[in-house]
PDB file of C-alpha atoms in Angstrom:
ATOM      1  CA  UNK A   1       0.000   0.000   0.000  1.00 47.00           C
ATOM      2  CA  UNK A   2       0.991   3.568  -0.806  1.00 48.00           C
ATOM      3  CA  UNK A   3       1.727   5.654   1.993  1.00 51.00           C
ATOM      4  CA  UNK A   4      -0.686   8.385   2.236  1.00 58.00           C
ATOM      5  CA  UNK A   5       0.894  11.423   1.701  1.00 67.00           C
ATOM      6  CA  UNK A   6       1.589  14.387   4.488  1.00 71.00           C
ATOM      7  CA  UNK A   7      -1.015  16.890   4.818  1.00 89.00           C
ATOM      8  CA  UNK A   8      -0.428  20.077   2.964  1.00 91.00           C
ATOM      9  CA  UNK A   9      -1.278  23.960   4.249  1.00 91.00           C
ATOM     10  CA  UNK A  10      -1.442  26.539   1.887  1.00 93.00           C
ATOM     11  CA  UNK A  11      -0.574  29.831   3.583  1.00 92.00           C
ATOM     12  CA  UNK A  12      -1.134  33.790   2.464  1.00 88.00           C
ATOM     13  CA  UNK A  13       2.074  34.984   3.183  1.00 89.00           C
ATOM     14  CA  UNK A  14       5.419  34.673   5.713  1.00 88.00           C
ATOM     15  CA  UNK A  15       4.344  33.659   8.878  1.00 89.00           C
ATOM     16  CA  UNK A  16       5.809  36.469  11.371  1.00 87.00           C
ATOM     17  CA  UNK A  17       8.510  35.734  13.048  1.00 83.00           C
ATOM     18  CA  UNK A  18       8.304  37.321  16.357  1.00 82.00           C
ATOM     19  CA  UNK A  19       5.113  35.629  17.786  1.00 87.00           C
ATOM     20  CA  UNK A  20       6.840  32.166  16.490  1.00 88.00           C
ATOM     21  CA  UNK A  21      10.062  33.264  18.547  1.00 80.00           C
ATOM     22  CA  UNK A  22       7.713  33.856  21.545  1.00 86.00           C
ATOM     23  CA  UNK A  23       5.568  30.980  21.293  1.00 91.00           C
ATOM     24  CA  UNK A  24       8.867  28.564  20.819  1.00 88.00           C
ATOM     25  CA  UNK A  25      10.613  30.170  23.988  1.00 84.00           C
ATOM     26  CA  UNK A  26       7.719  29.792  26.345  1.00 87.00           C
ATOM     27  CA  UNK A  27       6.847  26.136  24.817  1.00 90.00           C
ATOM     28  CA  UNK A  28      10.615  25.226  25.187  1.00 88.00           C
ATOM     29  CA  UNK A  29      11.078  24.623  29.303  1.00 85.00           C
ATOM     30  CA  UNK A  30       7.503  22.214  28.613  1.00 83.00           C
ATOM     31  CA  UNK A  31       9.740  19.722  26.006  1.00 86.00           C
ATOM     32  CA  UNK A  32      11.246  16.245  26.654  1.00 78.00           C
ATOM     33  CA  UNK A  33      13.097  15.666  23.620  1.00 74.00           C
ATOM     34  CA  UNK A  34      13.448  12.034  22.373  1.00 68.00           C
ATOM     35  CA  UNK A  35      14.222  10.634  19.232  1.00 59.00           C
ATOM     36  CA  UNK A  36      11.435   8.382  18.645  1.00 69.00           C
ATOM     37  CA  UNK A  37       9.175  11.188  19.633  1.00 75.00           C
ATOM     38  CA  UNK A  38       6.281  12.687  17.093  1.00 81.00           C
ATOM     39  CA  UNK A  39       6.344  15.647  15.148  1.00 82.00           C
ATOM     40  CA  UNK A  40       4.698  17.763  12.903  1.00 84.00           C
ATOM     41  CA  UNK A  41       3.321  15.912   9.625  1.00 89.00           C
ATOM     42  CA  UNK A  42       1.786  19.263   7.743  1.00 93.00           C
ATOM     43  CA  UNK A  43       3.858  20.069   4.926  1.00 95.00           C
ATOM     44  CA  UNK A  44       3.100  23.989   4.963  1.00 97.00           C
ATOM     45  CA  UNK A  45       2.992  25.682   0.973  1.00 97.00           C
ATOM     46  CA  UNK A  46       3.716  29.088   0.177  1.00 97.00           C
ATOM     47  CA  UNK A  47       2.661  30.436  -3.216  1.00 97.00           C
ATOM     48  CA  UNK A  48       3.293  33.145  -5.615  1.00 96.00           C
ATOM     49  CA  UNK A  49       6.763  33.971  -3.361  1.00 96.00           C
ATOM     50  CA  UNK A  50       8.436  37.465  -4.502  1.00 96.00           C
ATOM     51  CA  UNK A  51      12.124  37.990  -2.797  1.00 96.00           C
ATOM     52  CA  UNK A  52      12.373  41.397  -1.304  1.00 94.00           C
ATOM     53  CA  UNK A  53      15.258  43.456  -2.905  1.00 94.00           C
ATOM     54  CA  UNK A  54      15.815  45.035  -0.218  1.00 94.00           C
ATOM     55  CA  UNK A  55      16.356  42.360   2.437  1.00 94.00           C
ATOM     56  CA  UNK A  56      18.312  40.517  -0.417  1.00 96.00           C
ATOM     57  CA  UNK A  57      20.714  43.084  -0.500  1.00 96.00           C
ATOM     58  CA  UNK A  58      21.278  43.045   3.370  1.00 96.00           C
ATOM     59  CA  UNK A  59      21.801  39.391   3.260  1.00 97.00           C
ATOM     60  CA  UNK A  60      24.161  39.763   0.655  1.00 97.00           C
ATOM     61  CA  UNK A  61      25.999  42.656   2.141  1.00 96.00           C
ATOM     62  CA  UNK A  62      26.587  40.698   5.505  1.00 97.00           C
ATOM     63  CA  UNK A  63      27.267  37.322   3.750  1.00 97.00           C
ATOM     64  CA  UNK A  64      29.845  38.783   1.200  1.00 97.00           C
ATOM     65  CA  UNK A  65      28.016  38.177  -2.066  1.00 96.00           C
ATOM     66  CA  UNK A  66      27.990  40.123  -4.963  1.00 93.00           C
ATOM     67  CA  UNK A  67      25.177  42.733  -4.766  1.00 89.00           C
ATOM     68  CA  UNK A  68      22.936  42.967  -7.337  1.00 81.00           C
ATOM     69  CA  UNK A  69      23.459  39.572  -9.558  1.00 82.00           C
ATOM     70  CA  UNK A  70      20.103  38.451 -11.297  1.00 89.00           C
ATOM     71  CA  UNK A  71      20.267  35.034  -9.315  1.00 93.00           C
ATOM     72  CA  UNK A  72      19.678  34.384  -5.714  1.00 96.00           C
ATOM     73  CA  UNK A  73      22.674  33.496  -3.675  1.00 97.00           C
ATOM     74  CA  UNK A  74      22.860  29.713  -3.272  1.00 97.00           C
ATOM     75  CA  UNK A  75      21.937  29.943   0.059  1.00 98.00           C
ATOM     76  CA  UNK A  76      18.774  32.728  -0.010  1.00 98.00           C
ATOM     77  CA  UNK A  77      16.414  30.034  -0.535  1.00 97.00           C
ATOM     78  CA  UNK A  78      16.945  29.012   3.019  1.00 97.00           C
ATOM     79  CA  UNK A  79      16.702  32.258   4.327  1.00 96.00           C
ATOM     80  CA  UNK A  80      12.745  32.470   2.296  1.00 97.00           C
ATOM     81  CA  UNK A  81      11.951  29.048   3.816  1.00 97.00           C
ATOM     82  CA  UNK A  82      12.956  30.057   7.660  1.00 94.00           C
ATOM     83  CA  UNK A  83       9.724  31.927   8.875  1.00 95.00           C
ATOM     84  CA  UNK A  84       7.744  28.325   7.474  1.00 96.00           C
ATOM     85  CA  UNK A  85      10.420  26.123   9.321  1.00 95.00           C
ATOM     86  CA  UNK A  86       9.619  28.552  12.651  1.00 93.00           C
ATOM     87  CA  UNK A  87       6.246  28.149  12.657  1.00 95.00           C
ATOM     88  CA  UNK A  88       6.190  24.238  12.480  1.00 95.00           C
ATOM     89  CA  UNK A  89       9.503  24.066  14.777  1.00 93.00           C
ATOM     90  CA  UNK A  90       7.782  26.394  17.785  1.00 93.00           C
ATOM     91  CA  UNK A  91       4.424  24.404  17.210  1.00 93.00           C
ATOM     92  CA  UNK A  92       3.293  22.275  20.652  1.00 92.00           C
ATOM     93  CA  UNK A  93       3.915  19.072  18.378  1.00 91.00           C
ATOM     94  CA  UNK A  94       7.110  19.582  17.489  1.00 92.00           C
ATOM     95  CA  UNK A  95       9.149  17.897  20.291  1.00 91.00           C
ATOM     96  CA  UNK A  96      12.634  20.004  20.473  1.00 91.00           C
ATOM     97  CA  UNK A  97      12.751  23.157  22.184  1.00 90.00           C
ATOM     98  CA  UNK A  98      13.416  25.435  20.031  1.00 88.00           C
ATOM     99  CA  UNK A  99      15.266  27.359  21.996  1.00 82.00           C
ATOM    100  CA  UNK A 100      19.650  26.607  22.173  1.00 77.00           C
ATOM    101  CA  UNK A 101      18.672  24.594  18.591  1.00 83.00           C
ATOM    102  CA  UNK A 102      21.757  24.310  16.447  1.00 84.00           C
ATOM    103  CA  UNK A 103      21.818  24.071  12.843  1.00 89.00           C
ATOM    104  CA  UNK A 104      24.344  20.698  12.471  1.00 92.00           C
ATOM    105  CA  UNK A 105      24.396  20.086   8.444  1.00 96.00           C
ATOM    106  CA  UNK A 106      22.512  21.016   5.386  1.00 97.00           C
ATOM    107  CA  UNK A 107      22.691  19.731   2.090  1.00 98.00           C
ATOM    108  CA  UNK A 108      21.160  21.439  -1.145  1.00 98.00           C
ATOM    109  CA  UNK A 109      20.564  21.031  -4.514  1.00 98.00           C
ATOM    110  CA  UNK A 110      20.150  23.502  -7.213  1.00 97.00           C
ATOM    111  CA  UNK A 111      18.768  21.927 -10.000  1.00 97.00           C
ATOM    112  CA  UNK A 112      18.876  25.715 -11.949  1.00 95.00           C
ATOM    113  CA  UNK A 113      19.457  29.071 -11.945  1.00 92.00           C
ATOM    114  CA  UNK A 114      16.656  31.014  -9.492  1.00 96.00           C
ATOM    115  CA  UNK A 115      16.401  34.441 -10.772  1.00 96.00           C
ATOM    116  CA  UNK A 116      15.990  37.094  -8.204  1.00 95.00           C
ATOM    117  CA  UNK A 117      12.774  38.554  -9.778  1.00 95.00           C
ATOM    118  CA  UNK A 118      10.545  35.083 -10.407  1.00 96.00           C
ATOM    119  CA  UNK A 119       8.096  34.210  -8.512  1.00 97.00           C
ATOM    120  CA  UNK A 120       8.116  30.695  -6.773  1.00 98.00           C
ATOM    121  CA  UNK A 121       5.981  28.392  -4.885  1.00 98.00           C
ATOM    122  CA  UNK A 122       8.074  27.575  -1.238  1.00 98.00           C
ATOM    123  CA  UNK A 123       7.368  24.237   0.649  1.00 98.00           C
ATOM    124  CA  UNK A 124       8.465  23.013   4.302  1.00 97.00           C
ATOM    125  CA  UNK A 125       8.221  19.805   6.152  1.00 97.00           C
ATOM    126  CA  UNK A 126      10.033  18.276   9.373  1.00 95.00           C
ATOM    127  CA  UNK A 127      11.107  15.015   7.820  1.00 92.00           C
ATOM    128  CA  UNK A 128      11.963  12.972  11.449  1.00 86.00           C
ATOM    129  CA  UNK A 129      14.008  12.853  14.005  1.00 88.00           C
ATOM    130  CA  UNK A 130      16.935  10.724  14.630  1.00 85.00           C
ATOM    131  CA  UNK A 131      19.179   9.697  17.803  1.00 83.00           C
ATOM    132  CA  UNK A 132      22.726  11.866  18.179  1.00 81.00           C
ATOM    133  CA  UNK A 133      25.519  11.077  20.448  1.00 79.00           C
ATOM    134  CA  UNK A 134      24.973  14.768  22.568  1.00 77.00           C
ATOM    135  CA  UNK A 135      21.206  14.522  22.002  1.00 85.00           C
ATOM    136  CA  UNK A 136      18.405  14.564  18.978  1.00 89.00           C
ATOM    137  CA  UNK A 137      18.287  16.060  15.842  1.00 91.00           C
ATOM    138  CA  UNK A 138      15.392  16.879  13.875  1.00 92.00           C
ATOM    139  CA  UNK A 139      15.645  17.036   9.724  1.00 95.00           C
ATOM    140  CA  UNK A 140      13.676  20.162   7.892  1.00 96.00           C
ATOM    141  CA  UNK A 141      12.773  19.858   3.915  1.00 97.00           C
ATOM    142  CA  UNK A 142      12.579  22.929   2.044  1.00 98.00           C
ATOM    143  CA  UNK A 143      11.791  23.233  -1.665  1.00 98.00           C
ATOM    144  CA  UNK A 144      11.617  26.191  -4.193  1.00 98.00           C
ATOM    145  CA  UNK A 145       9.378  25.737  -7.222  1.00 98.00           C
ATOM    146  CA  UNK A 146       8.841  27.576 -10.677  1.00 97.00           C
ATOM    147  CA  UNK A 147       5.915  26.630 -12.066  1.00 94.00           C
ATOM    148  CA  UNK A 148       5.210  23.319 -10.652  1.00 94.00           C
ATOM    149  CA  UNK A 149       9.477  22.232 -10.638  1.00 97.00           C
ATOM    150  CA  UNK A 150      11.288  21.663  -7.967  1.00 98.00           C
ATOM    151  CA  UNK A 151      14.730  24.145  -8.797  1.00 98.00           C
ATOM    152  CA  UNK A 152      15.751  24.185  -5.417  1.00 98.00           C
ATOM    153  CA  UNK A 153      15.930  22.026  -2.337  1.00 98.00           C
ATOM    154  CA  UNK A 154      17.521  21.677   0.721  1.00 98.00           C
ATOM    155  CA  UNK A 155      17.656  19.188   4.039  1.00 98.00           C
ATOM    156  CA  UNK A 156      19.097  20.968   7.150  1.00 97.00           C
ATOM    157  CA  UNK A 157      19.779  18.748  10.997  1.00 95.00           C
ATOM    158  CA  UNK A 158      18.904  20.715  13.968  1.00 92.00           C
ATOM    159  CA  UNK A 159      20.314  19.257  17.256  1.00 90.00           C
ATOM    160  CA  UNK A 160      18.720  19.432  20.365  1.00 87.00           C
ATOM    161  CA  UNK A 161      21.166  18.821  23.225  1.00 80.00           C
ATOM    162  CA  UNK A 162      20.165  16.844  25.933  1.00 75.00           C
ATOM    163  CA  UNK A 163      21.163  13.777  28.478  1.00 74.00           C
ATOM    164  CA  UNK A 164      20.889  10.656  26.306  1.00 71.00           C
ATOM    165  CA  UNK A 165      21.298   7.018  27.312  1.00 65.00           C
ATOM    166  CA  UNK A 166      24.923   5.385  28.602  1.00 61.00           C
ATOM    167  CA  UNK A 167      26.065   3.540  26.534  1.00 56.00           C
ATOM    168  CA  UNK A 168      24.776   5.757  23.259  1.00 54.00           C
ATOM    169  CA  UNK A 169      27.355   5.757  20.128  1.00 52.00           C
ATOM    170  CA  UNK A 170      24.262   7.294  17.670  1.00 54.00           C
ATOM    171  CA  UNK A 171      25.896  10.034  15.714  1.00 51.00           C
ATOM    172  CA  UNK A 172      24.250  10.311  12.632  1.00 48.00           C
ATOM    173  CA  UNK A 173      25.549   7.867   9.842  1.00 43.00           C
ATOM    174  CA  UNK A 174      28.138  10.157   7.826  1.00 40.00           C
ATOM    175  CA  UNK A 175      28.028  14.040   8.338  1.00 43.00           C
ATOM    176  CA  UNK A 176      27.413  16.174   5.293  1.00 40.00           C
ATOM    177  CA  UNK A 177      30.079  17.331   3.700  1.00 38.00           C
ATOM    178  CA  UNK A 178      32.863  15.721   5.399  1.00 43.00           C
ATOM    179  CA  UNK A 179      36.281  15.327   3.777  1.00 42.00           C
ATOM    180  CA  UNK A 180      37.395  11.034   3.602  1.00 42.00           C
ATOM    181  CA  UNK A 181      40.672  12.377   4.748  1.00 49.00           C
ATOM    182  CA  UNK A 182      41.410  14.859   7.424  1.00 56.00           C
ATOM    183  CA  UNK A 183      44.466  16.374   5.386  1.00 70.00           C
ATOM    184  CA  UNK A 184      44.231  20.433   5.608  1.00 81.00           C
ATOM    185  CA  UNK A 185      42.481  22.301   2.174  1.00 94.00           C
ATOM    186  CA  UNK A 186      45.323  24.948   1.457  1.00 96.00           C
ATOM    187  CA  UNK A 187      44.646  28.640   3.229  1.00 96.00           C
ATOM    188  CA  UNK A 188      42.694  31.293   0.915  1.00 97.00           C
ATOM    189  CA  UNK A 189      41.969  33.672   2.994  1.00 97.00           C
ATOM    190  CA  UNK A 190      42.241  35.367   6.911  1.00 97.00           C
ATOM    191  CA  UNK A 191      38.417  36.797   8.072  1.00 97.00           C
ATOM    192  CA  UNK A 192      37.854  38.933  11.360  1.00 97.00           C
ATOM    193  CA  UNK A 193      34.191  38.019  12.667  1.00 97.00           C
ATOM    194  CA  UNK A 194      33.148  40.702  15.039  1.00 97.00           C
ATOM    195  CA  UNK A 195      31.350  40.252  18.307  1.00 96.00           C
ATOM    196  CA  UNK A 196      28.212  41.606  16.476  1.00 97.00           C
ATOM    197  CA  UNK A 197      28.228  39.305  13.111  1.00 97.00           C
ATOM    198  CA  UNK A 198      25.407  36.877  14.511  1.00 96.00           C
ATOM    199  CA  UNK A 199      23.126  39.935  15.554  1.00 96.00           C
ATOM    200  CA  UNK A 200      23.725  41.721  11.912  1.00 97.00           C
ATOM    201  CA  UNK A 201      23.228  38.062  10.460  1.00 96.00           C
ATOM    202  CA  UNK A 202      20.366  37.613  12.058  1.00 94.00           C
ATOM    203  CA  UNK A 203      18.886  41.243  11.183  1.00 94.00           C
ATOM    204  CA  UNK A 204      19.332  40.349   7.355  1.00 95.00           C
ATOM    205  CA  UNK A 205      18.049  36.530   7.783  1.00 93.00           C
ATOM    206  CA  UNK A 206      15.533  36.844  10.902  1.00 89.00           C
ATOM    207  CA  UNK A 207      17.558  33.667  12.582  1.00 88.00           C
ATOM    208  CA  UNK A 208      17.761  35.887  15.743  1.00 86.00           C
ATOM    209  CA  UNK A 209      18.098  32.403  18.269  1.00 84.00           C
ATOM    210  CA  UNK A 210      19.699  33.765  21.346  1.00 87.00           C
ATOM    211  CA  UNK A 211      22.762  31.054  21.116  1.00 89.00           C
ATOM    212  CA  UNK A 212      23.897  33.838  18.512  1.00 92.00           C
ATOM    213  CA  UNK A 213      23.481  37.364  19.915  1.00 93.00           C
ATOM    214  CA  UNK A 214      25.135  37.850  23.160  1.00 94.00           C
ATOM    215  CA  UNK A 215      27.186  36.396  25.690  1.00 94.00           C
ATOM    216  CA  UNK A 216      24.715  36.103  28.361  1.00 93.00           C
ATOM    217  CA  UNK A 217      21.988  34.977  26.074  1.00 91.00           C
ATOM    218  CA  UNK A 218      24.463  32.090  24.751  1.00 91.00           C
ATOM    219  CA  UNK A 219      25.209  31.302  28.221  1.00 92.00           C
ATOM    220  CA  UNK A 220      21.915  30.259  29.059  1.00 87.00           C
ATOM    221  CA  UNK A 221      22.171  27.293  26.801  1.00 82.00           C
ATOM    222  CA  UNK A 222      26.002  26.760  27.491  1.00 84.00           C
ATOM    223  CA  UNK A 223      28.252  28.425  25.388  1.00 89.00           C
ATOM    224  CA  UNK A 224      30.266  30.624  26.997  1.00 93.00           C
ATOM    225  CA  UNK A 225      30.372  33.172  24.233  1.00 94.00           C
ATOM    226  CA  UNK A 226      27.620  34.091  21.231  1.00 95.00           C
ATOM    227  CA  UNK A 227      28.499  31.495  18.271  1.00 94.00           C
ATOM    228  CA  UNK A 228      28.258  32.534  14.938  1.00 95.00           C
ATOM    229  CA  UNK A 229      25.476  31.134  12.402  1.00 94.00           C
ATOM    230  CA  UNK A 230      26.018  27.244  10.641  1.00 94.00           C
ATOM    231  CA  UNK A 231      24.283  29.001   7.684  1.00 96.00           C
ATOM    232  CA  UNK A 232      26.317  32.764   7.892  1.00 97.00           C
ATOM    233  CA  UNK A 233      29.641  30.351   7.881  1.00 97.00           C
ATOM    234  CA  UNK A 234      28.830  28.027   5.094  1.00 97.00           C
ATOM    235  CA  UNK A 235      26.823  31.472   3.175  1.00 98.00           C
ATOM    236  CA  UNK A 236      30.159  33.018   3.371  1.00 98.00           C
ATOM    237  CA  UNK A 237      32.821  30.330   2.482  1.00 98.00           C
ATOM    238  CA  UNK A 238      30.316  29.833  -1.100  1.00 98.00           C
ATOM    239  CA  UNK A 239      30.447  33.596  -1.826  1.00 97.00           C
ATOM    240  CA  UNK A 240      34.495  33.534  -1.797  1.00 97.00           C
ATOM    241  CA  UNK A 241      34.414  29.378  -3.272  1.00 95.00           C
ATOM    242  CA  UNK A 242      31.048  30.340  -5.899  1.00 92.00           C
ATOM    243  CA  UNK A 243      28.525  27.999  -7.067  1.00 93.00           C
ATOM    244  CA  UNK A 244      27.847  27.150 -10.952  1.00 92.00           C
ATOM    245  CA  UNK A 245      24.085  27.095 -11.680  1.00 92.00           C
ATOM    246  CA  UNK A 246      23.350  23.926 -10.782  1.00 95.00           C
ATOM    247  CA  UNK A 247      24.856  22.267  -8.173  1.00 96.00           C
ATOM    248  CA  UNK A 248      25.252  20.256  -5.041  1.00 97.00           C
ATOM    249  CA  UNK A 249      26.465  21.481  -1.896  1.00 98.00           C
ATOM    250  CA  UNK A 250      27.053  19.931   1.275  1.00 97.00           C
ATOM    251  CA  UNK A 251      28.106  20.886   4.432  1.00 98.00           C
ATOM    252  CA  UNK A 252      29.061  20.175   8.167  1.00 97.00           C
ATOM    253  CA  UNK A 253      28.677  21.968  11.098  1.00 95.00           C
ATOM    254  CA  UNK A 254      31.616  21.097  13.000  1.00 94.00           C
ATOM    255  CA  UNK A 255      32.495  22.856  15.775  1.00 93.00           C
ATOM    256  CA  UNK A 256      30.383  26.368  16.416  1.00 92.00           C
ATOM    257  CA  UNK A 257      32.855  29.963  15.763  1.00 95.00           C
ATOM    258  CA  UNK A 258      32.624  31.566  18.831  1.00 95.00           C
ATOM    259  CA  UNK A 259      32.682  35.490  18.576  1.00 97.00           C
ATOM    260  CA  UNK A 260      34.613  37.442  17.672  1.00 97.00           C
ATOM    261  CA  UNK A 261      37.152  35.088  16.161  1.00 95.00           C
ATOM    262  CA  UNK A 262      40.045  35.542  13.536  1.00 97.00           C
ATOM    263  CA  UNK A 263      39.371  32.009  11.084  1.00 97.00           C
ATOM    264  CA  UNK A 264      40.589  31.029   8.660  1.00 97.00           C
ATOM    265  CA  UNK A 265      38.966  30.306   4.684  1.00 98.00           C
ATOM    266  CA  UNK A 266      40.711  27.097   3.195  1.00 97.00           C
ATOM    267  CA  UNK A 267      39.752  25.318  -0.313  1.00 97.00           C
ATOM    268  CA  UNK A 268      40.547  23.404  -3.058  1.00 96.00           C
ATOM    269  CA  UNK A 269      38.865  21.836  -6.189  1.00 93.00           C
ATOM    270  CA  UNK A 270      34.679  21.579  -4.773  1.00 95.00           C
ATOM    271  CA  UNK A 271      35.735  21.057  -1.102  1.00 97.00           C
ATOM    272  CA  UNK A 272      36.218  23.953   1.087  1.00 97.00           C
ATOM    273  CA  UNK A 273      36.175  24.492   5.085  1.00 97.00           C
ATOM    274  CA  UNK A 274      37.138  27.228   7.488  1.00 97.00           C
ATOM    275  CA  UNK A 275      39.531  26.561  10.226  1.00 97.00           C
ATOM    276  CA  UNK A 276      39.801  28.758  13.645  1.00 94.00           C
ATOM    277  CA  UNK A 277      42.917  28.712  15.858  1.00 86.00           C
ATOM    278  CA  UNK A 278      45.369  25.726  16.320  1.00 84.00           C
ATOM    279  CA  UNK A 279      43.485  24.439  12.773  1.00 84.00           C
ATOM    280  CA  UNK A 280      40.397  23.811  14.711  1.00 92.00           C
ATOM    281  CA  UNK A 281      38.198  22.878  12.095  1.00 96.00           C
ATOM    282  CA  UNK A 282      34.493  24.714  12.081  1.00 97.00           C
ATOM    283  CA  UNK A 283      32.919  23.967   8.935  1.00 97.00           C
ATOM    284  CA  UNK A 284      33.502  21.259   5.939  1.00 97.00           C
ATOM    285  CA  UNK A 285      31.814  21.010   2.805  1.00 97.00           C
ATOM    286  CA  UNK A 286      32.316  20.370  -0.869  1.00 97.00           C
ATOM    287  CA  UNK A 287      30.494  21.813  -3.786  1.00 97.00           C
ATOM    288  CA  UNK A 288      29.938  19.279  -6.865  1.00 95.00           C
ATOM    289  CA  UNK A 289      28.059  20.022 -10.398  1.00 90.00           C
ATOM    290  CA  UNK A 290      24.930  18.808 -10.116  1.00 82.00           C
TER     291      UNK A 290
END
């Protein structure tokens, strides 16, 4: 028997953030997180999607992309999908507190060029949960169609961290984007990140989860310092590697960059990463043709 496929809500417009942000802090103390736990089956649709030109150009200001190109940065599309993911990820079903989430891995595919001034149909869906050696993670579909085509899609882990079971090996099978060896990509470039980058990230992407704005708010969920965004990293390693039309990219969250931090831009041939001090390694990934 076929399964029966998810349910499907077609929204207006971009669910607001702020009320989602609320609603996911005061739901988060309530959650037990567990990996064989529910969550949210709706697949939510939003249709007739216009990019903003002027939030564009923030997010490519703060990312380092060229302003102005006809195409959407590789990594926009996740940026578009974001309010959607908020609203099912701060629902009561969803299981993880949303709050001290961290974005672990995505991997996308650009099947085509997405021109700035289409319009596209978006789509989001939590896709399960799965076990993880410091916790759970959760897996979030996004999709960006042109009439009726899939041209973009993505699959990002969030990781809940929590107590888990003694004895508990379960990262997830292999992480996206990981290198087979561990030899060092040759240095490109030196960046300075500044203590503010995650609140001027978060300005341009609405991604404003306290683990990224200030000491004391990071503190609260055990970092001693704010930590830069998975997606500002991996947004700003493909502006300096660049992306060909179509294309795969995946990527690994490593280690989180606290801030401010001097790190270090490294590639060669589709793989790239960026390293922090002593070579600590932050982020992996590799771009391919698709």
């Amino acid at each position: 028997m076929t399964p029966a496929s998810p349910p499907t809500l077609e929204l207006s417009g971009p669910p607001a953030l702020a009320p989602l942000l609320t609603r996911g802090a005061l739901l988060s103390p309530l959650k037990r997180p567990r990996a064989g736990a529910g969550h949210p089956r709706t697949r939510l649709v939003l249709p007739g999607l216009r990019v903003d030109p002027g939030r564009l150009a923030a997010y490519e200001r703060v990312c380092g992309f060229p302003s102005g190109a006809d195409a959407l940065p590789v990594t926009y599309p996740h940026v578009l999908g974001f309010p959607l993911a908020m609203r099912l990820m701060s629902a009561r079903d969803f299981p993880l507190p949303l709050l001290g989430l961290v974005h672990t891995s995505i991997g996308i595919t650009r099947h085509r060029a997405t021109p700035s001034a289409d319009a596209y149909d978006l789509t989001v869906h939590v896709d399960g949960l799965t076990p993880h050696r410091r916790g759970t993670e959760a897996a979030v579909v996004t999709a960006l169609l042109s009439g009726g085509e899939v041209v973009w899609e993505s699959r990002s882990t969030y990781l809940a961290r929590h107590r888990v079971p003694a004895g508990h090996t379960g990262d997830p099978a292999a992480p996206a984007g990981a290198p087979r060896d561990r030899t060092s990509l040759p240095a490109l470039a030196e960046w300075e990140l500044p203590g503010d980058l995650g609140r001027r990230y978060g300005a341009a992407s609405g991604d404003r989860n306290p683990i990224h704005l200030y000491p004391f708010t990071a503190r609260l969920f055990g970092f001693p310092r704010a930590i830069a965004h998975g997606m500002w990293t991996v947004a700003r390693c493909l502006a300096a590697h660049g992306t060909p039309d179509t294309a795969e990219v995946r990527a690994d969250f490593v280690k989180p960059v606290p801030l401010p931090a001097a790190v270090t831009y490294a590639a060669h041939g589709g793989r790239f990463e960026l390293r922090g001090s002593g070579d600590r390694l932050h982020v992996t990934g590799e771009v391919r043709p698709a």
